[in-house]
PDB file of C-alpha atoms in Angstrom:
ATOM      1  CA  MET A 651     -15.249  -9.049   3.850  1.00 60.00           C
ATOM      2  CA  GLN A 652     -13.465 -12.228   4.680  1.00 83.00           C
ATOM      3  CA  ASP A 653     -10.628 -12.463   2.181  1.00 87.00           C
ATOM      4  CA  VAL A 654      -7.239 -10.835   2.635  1.00 88.00           C
ATOM      5  CA  VAL A 655      -4.535  -9.864   0.173  1.00 87.00           C
ATOM      6  CA  SER A 656      -1.225  -9.455   2.000  1.00 90.00           C
ATOM      7  CA  LEU A 657       1.899  -7.655   0.899  1.00 91.00           C
ATOM      8  CA  GLU A 658       4.771  -8.322   3.267  1.00 94.00           C
ATOM      9  CA  GLY A 659       8.133  -6.626   3.171  1.00 95.00           C
ATOM     10  CA  LEU A 660       7.235  -4.219   0.349  1.00 95.00           C
ATOM     11  CA  ALA A 661      10.402  -2.109   0.060  1.00 97.00           C
ATOM     12  CA  LEU A 662       9.716   1.574  -0.572  1.00 96.00           C
ATOM     13  CA  THR A 663      12.434   4.212  -0.890  1.00 95.00           C
ATOM     14  CA  VAL A 664      11.322   7.461   0.690  1.00 96.00           C
ATOM     15  CA  GLN A 665      12.538  10.488   2.628  1.00 95.00           C
ATOM     16  CA  ILE A 666      11.254  10.051   6.152  1.00 94.00           C
ATOM     17  CA  GLY A 667      12.095  11.623   9.476  1.00 93.00           C
ATOM     18  CA  PHE A 668      12.372  14.954  11.204  1.00 94.00           C
ATOM     19  CA  HIS A 669      15.685  14.710  13.025  1.00 95.00           C
ATOM     20  CA  PRO A 670      18.463  16.723  11.365  1.00 95.00           C
ATOM     21  CA  ALA A 671      20.385  13.533  10.496  1.00 94.00           C
ATOM     22  CA  GLU A 672      17.323  12.198   8.610  1.00 92.00           C
ATOM     23  CA  LEU A 673      16.389  15.292   6.623  1.00 92.00           C
ATOM     24  CA  GLY A 674      17.020  14.928   2.911  1.00 90.00           C
ATOM     25  CA  VAL A 675      18.067  11.293   3.253  1.00 92.00           C
ATOM     26  CA  LYS A 676      16.212   8.585   1.372  1.00 94.00           C
ATOM     27  CA  GLN A 677      15.610   5.429   3.368  1.00 93.00           C
ATOM     28  CA  THR A 678      14.222   2.041   2.485  1.00 95.00           C
ATOM     29  CA  VAL A 679      11.084   1.336   4.484  1.00 95.00           C
ATOM     30  CA  HIS A 680       9.628  -2.179   4.534  1.00 97.00           C
ATOM     31  CA  VAL A 681       5.840  -2.142   4.569  1.00 96.00           C
ATOM     32  CA  ASP A 682       3.483  -4.958   5.550  1.00 96.00           C
ATOM     33  CA  LEU A 683       0.016  -4.362   4.195  1.00 94.00           C
ATOM     34  CA  ALA A 684      -3.240  -6.296   4.561  1.00 94.00           C
ATOM     35  CA  VAL A 685      -6.168  -5.524   2.273  1.00 92.00           C
ATOM     36  CA  TRP A 686      -9.529  -7.050   3.226  1.00 90.00           C
ATOM     37  CA  CYS A 687     -11.696  -7.729   0.206  1.00 86.00           C
ATOM     38  CA  ASP A 688     -14.310 -10.080  -1.204  1.00 83.00           C
ATOM     39  CA  PHE A 689     -13.099 -12.775  -3.595  1.00 80.00           C
ATOM     40  CA  ASP A 690     -16.673 -13.875  -4.355  1.00 81.00           C
ATOM     41  CA  GLU A 691     -17.052 -11.155  -7.029  1.00 75.00           C
ATOM     42  CA  GLY A 692     -14.709 -12.880  -9.434  1.00 76.00           C
ATOM     43  CA  PRO A 693     -11.430 -14.240  -8.090  1.00 72.00           C
ATOM     44  CA  ALA A 694     -13.152 -17.335  -6.648  1.00 74.00           C
ATOM     45  CA  ARG A 695     -14.192 -18.132 -10.245  1.00 78.00           C
ATOM     46  CA  ASP A 696     -10.732 -17.258 -11.662  1.00 82.00           C
ATOM     47  CA  GLU A 697     -12.035 -13.957 -13.062  1.00 77.00           C
ATOM     48  CA  PHE A 698     -10.512 -10.487 -12.799  1.00 75.00           C
ATOM     49  CA  THR A 699     -13.760  -8.829 -11.678  1.00 77.00           C
ATOM     50  CA  GLY A 700     -13.323  -7.563  -8.127  1.00 75.00           C
ATOM     51  CA  LEU A 701      -9.653  -8.516  -8.051  1.00 82.00           C
ATOM     52  CA  VAL A 702      -7.399  -6.689  -5.588  1.00 88.00           C
ATOM     53  CA  ASP A 703      -4.098  -6.975  -7.439  1.00 89.00           C
ATOM     54  CA  TYR A 704      -1.030  -6.924  -5.177  1.00 89.00           C
ATOM     55  CA  PHE A 705       1.220  -6.255  -8.200  1.00 93.00           C
ATOM     56  CA  VAL A 706      -0.774  -3.118  -9.070  1.00 94.00           C
ATOM     57  CA  ILE A 707      -0.714  -1.984  -5.426  1.00 95.00           C
ATOM     58  CA  ALA A 708       3.048  -2.478  -5.078  1.00 95.00           C
ATOM     59  CA  GLY A 709       3.837  -0.518  -8.245  1.00 96.00           C
ATOM     60  CA  HIS A 710       1.382   2.256  -7.428  1.00 97.00           C
ATOM     61  CA  LEU A 711       2.734   2.756  -3.909  1.00 97.00           C
ATOM     62  CA  ALA A 712       6.361   2.777  -5.112  1.00 96.00           C
ATOM     63  CA  ARG A 713       5.518   5.496  -7.640  1.00 96.00           C
ATOM     64  CA  HIS A 714       3.409   7.383  -5.094  1.00 97.00           C
ATOM     65  CA  VAL A 715       6.192   7.804  -2.516  1.00 96.00           C
ATOM     66  CA  GLU A 716       8.842   8.650  -5.095  1.00 93.00           C
ATOM     67  CA  GLY A 717       9.929  12.230  -4.469  1.00 90.00           C
ATOM     68  CA  ARG A 718       7.770  12.590  -1.347  1.00 94.00           C
ATOM     69  CA  ALA A 719       9.006  13.404   2.134  1.00 95.00           C
ATOM     70  CA  TYR A 720       7.246  12.461   5.372  1.00 96.00           C
ATOM     71  CA  SER A 721       8.135  13.623   8.840  1.00 96.00           C
ATOM     72  CA  LEU A 722       6.369  10.715  10.537  1.00 96.00           C
ATOM     73  CA  ILE A 723       6.116   7.022   9.633  1.00 94.00           C
ATOM     74  CA  GLU A 724       2.523   7.159  10.867  1.00 96.00           C
ATOM     75  CA  ALA A 725       1.692   9.842   8.296  1.00 97.00           C
ATOM     76  CA  MET A 726       3.172   7.672   5.578  1.00 97.00           C
ATOM     77  CA  ALA A 727       1.115   4.681   6.770  1.00 96.00           C
ATOM     78  CA  VAL A 728      -2.118   6.679   6.588  1.00 97.00           C
ATOM     79  CA  ASP A 729      -1.187   8.045   3.158  1.00 97.00           C
ATOM     80  CA  LEU A 730      -0.450   4.560   1.804  1.00 97.00           C
ATOM     81  CA  ALA A 731      -3.727   3.193   3.174  1.00 96.00           C
ATOM     82  CA  ARG A 732      -5.637   6.033   1.512  1.00 97.00           C
ATOM     83  CA  GLU A 733      -3.912   5.329  -1.792  1.00 96.00           C
ATOM     84  CA  VAL A 734      -4.925   1.653  -1.691  1.00 96.00           C
ATOM     85  CA  ILE A 735      -8.507   2.595  -0.841  1.00 96.00           C
ATOM     86  CA  GLY A 736      -8.421   5.005  -3.775  1.00 96.00           C
ATOM     87  CA  LEU A 737      -7.512   2.092  -6.043  1.00 95.00           C
ATOM     88  CA  TYR A 738     -10.003  -0.311  -4.438  1.00 92.00           C
ATOM     89  CA  PRO A 739     -12.808   1.670  -2.736  1.00 92.00           C
ATOM     90  CA  ALA A 740     -14.634  -1.438  -1.494  1.00 88.00           C
ATOM     91  CA  ALA A 741     -11.550  -2.732   0.334  1.00 89.00           C
ATOM     92  CA  ARG A 742     -10.389  -2.141   3.891  1.00 91.00           C
ATOM     93  CA  VAL A 743      -6.689  -1.623   4.555  1.00 93.00           C
TER      94      VAL A 743
END
C-alpha cells in the first residue's frame, strides 16, 4: 500500500481521563489519522471502488465516541484505529 488518506485535526468530543478533575467531563480531542490504502482499485480512475472516504471516517468516528468514556488516550487511539479498519479492512491505520 502506497497511498495515504490523512485526517488532521479531527475534533472529537469525548469523556477522557482518570483523574478526579477529568471524570465526567467531556473534552475536545484533536486526532491526526493516516490511513494507508491502494488507490489503484478505483480512485486513480476517478471511481468509488476501493475508496477510503475521509468524510465517512470522520462522521463514523464522531458518532462512535459519542457517549463513550475512556480512561486513557492510548485506549481511545486503539479503538479509533479498529473502527477505521472495520470500515476498510484492507487499509492500515
